[in-house]
CSV table of C-alpha atoms in Angstrom, one decimal:
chain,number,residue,atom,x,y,z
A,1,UNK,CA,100.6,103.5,107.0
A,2,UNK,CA,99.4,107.1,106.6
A,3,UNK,CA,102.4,107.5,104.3
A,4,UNK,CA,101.8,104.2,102.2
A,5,UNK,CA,104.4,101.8,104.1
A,6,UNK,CA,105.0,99.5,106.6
A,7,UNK,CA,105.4,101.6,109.7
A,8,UNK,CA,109.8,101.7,110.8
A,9,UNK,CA,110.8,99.5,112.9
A,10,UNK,CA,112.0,102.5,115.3
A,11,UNK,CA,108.2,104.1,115.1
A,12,UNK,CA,106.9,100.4,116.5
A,13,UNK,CA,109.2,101.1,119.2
A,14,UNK,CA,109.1,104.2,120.2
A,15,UNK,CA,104.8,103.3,120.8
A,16,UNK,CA,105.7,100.4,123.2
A,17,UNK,CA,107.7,102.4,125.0
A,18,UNK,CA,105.4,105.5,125.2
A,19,UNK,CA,101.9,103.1,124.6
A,20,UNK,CA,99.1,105.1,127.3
A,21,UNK,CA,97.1,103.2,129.5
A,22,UNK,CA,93.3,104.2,127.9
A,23,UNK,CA,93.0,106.1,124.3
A,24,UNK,CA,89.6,108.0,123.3
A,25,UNK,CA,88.6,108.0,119.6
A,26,UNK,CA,86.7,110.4,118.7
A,27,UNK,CA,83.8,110.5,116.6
A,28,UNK,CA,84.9,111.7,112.3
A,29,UNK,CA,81.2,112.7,112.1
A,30,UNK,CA,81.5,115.9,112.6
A,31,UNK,CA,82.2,118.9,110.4
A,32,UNK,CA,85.6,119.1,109.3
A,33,UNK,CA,87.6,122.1,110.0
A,34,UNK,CA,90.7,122.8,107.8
A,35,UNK,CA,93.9,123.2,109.4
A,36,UNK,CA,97.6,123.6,107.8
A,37,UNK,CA,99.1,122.3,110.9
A,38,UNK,CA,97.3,119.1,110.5
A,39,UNK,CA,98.4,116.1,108.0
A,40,UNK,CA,96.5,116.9,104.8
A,41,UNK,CA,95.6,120.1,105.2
A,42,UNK,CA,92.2,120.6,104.0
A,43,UNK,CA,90.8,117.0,104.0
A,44,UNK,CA,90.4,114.0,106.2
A,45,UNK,CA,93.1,111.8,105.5
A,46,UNK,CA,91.5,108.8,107.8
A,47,UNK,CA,88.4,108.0,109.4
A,48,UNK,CA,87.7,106.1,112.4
A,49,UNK,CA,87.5,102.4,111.2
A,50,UNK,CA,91.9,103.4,110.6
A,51,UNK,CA,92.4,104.2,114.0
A,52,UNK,CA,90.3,101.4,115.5
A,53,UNK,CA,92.1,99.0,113.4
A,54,UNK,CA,95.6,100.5,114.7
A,55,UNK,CA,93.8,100.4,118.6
A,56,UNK,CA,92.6,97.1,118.4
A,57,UNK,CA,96.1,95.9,116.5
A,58,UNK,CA,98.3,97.4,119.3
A,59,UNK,CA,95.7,95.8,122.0
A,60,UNK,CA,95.2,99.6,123.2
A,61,UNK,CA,92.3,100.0,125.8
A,62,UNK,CA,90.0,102.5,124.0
A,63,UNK,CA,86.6,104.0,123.8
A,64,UNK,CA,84.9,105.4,121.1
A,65,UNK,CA,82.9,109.1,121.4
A,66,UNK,CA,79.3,108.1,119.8
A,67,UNK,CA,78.5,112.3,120.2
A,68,UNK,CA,78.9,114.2,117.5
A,69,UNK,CA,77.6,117.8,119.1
A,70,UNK,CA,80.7,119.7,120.4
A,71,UNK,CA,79.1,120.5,123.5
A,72,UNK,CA,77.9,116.8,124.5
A,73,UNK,CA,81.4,115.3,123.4
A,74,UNK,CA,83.0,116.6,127.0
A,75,UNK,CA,79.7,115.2,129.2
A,76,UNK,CA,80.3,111.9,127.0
A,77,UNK,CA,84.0,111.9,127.6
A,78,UNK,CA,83.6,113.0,131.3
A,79,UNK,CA,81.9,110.0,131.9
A,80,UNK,CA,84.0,107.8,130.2
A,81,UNK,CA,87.3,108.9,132.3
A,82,UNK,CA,85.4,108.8,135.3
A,83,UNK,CA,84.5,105.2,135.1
A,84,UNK,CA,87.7,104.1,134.3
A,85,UNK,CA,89.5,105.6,136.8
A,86,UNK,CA,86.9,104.0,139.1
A,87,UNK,CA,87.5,100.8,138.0
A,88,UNK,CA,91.3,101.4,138.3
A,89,UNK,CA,91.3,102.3,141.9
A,90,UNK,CA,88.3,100.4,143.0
A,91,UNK,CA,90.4,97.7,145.1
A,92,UNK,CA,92.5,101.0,146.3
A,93,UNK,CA,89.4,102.9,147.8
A,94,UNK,CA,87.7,99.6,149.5
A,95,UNK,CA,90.9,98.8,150.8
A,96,UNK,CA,90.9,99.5,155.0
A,97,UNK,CA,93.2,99.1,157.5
A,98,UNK,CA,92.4,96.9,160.8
């Protein structure tokens, strides 16, 4: 879509087969740093309400960084994994042995 087409068939696939089980979108409110490694160089080629749309197309478990101060973003994030690998094993650690 980045590229002004449908996305190849063989692109659709290779995400179901590598899709992860939680995705974290960061917050595009912070200052941009420009990069020639990265897709567009020296502007943003897509802000969050693209990816979203992609995450919430796919069905992709996600969570959104609110933070936009660098040093916060990791407490945020921290957080955020935490609880959902609580969740995930929650059954696991309560289960006991008789």
């Amino acid at each position: 879509r980045i590229w002004g087409g449908k996305e190849p068939d063989r692109l659709r696939g290779l995400f179901e087969a590598t899709r992860s089980d939680f995705y974290i979108l960061m917050s595009d409110k912070i200052p941009f740093e420009p990069n020639e490694l990265r897709y567009g160089i020296d502007k943003r080629e897509s802000d969050n309400d693209f990816w979203r749309a992609l995450l919430e197309e796919f069905k992709c478990s996600y969570y959104e960084v609110k933070e936009t101060n660098k040093f916060t973003q990791s407490w945020e994030i921290g957080k955020v994994i935490q609880s959902v690998f609580d969740d995930r094993w929650k059954a696991l650690r309560e289960f006991e042995r008789e």
